[in-house]
Short mmCIF file of C-alpha atoms in Angstrom, two decimals:
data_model
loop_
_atom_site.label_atom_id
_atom_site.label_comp_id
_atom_site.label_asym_id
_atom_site.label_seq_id
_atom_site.Cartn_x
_atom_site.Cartn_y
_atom_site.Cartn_z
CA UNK K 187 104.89 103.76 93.11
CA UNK K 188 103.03 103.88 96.58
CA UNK K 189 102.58 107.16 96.91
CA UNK K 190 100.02 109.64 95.82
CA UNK K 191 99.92 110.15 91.51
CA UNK K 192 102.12 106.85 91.78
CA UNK K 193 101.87 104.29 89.56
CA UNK K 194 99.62 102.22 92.36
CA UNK K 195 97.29 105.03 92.67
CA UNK K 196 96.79 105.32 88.84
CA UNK K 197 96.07 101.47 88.71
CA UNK K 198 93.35 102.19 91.60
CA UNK K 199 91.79 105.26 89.87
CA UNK K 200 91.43 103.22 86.73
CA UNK K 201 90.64 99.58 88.48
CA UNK K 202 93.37 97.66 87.09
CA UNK K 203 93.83 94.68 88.55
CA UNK K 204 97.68 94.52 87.18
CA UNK K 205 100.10 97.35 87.23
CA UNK K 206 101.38 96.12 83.71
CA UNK K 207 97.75 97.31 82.18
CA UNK K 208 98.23 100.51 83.68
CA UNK K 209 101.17 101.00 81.67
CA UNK K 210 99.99 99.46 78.42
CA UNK K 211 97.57 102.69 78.85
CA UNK K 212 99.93 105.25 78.74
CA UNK K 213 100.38 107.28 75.63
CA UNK K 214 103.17 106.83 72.98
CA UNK K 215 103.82 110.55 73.10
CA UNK K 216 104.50 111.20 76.22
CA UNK K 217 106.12 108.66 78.44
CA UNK K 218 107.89 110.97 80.56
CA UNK K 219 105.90 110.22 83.58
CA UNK K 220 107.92 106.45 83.67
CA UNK K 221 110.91 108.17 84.79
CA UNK K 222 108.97 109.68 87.87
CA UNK K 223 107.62 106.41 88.19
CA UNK K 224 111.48 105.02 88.69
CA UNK K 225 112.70 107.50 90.58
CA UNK K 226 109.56 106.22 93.21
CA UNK K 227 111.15 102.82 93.10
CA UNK K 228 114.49 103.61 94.03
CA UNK K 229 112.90 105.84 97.01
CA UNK K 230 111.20 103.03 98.13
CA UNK K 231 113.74 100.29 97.93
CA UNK K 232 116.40 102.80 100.00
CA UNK K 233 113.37 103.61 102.19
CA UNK K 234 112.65 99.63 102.68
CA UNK K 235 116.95 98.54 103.00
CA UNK K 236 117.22 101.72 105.84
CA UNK K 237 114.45 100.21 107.96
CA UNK K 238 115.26 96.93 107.42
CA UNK K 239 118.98 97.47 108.29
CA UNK K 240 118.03 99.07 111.41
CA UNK K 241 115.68 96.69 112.99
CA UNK K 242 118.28 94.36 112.48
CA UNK K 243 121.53 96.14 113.97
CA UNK K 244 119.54 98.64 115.98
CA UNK K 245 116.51 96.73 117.36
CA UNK K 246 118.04 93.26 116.77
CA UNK K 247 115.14 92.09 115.05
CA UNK K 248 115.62 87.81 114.88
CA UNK K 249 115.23 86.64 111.51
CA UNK K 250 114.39 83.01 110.64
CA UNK K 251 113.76 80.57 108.16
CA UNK K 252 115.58 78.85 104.98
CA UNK K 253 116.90 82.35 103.38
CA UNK K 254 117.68 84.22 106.83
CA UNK K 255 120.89 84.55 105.90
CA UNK K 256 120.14 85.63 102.40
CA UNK K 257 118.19 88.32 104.33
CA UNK K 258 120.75 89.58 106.68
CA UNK K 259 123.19 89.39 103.73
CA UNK K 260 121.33 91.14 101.45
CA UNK K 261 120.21 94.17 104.04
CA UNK K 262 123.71 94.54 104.93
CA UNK K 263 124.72 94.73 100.95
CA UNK K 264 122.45 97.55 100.83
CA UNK K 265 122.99 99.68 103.68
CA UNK K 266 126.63 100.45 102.49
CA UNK K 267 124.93 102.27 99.62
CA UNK K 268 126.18 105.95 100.37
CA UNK K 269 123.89 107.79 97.46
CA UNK K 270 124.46 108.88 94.03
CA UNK K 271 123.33 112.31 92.15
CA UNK K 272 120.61 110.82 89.85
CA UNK K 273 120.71 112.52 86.46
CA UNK K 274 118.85 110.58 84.10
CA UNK K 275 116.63 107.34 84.16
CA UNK K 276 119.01 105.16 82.87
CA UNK K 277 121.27 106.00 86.23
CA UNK K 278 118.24 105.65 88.45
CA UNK K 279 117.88 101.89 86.45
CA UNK K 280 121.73 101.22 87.53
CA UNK K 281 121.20 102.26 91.19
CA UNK K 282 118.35 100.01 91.20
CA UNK K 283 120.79 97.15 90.58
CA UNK K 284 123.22 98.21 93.89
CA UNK K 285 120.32 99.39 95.79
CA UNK K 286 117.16 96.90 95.43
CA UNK K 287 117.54 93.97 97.65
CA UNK K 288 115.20 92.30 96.18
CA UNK K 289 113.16 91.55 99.35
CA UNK K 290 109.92 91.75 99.92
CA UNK K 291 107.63 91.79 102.72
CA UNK K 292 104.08 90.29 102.81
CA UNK K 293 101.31 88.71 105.05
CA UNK K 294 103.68 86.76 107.46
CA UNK K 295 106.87 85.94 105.88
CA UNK K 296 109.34 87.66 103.62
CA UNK K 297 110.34 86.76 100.58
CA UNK K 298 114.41 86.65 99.30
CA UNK K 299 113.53 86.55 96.05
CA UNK K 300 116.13 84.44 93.47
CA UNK K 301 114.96 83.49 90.23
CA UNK K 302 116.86 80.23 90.58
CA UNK K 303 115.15 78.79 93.44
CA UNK K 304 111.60 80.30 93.95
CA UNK K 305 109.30 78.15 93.99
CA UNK K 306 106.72 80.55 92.39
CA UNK K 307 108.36 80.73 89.26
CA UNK K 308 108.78 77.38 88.87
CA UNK K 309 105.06 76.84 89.44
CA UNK K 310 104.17 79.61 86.84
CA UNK K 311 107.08 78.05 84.42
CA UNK K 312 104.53 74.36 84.92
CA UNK K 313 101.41 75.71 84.35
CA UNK K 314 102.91 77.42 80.74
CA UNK K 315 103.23 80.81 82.22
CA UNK K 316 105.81 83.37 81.27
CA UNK K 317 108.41 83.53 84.08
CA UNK K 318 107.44 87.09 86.54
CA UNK K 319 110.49 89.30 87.14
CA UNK K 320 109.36 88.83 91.11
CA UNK K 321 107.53 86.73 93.65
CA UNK K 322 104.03 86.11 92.76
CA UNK K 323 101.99 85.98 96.05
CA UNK K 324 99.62 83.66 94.24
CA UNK K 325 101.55 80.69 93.41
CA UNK K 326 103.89 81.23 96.93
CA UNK K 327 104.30 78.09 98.93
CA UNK K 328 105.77 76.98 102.30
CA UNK K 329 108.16 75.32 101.58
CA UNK K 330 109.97 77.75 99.43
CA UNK K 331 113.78 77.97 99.84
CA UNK K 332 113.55 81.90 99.66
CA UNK K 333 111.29 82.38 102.62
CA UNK K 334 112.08 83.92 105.87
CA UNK K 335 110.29 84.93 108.62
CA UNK K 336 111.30 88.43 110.74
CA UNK K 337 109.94 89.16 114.48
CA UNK K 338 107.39 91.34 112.62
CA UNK K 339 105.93 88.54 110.54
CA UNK K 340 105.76 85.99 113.67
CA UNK K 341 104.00 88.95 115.55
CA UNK K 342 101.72 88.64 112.73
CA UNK K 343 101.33 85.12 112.92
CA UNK K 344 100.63 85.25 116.32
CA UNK K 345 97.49 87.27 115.72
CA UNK K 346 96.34 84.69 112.98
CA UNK K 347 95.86 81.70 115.03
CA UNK K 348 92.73 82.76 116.91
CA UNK K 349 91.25 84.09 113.79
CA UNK K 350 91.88 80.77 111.80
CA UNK K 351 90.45 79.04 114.63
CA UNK K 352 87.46 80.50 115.01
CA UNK K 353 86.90 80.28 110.82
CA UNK K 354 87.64 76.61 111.56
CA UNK K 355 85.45 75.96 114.15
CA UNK K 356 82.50 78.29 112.15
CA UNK K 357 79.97 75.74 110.95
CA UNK K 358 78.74 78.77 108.25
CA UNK K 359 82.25 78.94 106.63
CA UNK K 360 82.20 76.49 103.44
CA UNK K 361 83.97 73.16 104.05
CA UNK K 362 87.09 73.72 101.93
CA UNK K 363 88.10 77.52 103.68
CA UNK K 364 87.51 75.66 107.34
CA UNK K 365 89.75 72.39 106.38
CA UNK K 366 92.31 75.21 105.04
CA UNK K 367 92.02 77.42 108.04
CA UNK K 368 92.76 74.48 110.38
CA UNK K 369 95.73 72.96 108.46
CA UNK K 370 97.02 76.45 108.42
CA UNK K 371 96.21 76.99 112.41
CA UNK K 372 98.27 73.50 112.95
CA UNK K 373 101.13 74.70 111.23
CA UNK K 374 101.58 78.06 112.68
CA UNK K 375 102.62 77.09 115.88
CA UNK K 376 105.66 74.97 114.88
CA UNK K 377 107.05 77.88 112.86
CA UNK K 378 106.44 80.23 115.68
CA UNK K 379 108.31 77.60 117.67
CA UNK K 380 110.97 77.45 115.21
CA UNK K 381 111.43 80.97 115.07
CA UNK K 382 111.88 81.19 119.38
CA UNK K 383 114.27 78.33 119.31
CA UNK K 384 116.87 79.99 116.77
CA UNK K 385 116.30 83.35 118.12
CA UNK K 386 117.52 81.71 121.93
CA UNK K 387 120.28 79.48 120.03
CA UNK K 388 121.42 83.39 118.19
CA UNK K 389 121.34 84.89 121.65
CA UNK K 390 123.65 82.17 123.17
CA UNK K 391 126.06 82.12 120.59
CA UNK K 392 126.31 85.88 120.21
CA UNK K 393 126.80 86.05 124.43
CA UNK K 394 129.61 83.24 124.04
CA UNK K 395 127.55 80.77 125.26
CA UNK K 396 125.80 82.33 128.24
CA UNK K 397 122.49 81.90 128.72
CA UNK K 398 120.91 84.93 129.26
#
């Protein structure tokens, strides 16, 4: 799905805005080309678990935020996942279920994704919109029970504040994108702070209480 003839790069070539259209176009005759598709997916959600696993155990990447533990859970889930021979689509669908963790990383956080507590979907589910089968980046919002936030996304953060600033400050930005870049510059900071001071309470706890 994000590689070349991928499902992504078909939705480019053709301008779809959605994925979903993309496949709406293909033909009735042939649909072979889904199973390729598939296979992609399970490539990339082993591909995402390995990483993730080992910035965590290897690099001992901090992770914060109200699903952190979800996170670390749901990494470690997947990286006893030993492999499987894949045979047909419907075993690459079943692989999916053991291997996807369901996380997924964007601009500055990381979403845990749980239908039962996201507050996307329940946003989409108020506005009269069929329920996704994922996070919709639209609709995410702050205070969202499945967020967390990795080194990677504070490093991220980090670079955001003097750009937000300067868009805030920049009387030829329209009113409305400088009052939402400030509010947004004001808030990073505290979550960057909140993000040091578990990562130093995590440090002491793993050195037995020694400061380090």
């Amino acid at each position: 799905m994000r590689r070349p003839r991928g499902l992504i790069g078909a939705a480019l070539q053709y301008g779809h805005i959605k994925t979903k259209v993309t496949l709406n176009y293909a033909a009735n005759d042939d649909d072979s080309w889904l199973d390729d598709l598939a296979v992609e997916r399970l490539e990339m959600a082993l591909e995402q678990s390995e990483d993730d696993w080992t910035r965590l155990e290897e690099d001992h990447e901090h992770v914060s935020g109200p699903a952190a533990a979800d996170y670390r859970r749901c990494t470690a889930a997947a990286a006893t996942f030993l492999g499987r021979t894949v045979q047909a689509k419907a075993s690459v669908s079943r692989l999916l279920v053991q291997a996807d963790t369901d996380i997924h990383h964007g601009e500055g956080m990381t979403c845990v994704y749980s239908a039962e507590t996201a507050a996307c979907r329940k946003e989409r589910l108020l506005l009269g919109l069929p329920a996704a089968d994922g996070p919709d980046d639209s609709l995410c919002r702050s205070t969202c029970g499945d967020l967390a936030y990795t080194d990677r996304d504070i490093a991220e953060h980090r670079k955001r504040v003097p750009v937000l600033l300067k868009e805030a400050h920049d009387p030829m930005t329209p009113r409305p994108r400088r009052d939402r870049a400030a509010v947004q510059a004001d808030r990073i900071p505290s979550l960057i702070d909140q993000h040091e001071t578990s990562s130093r309470s995590e440090a002491v706890q793993t050195n037995g209480g020694q400061v380090t």
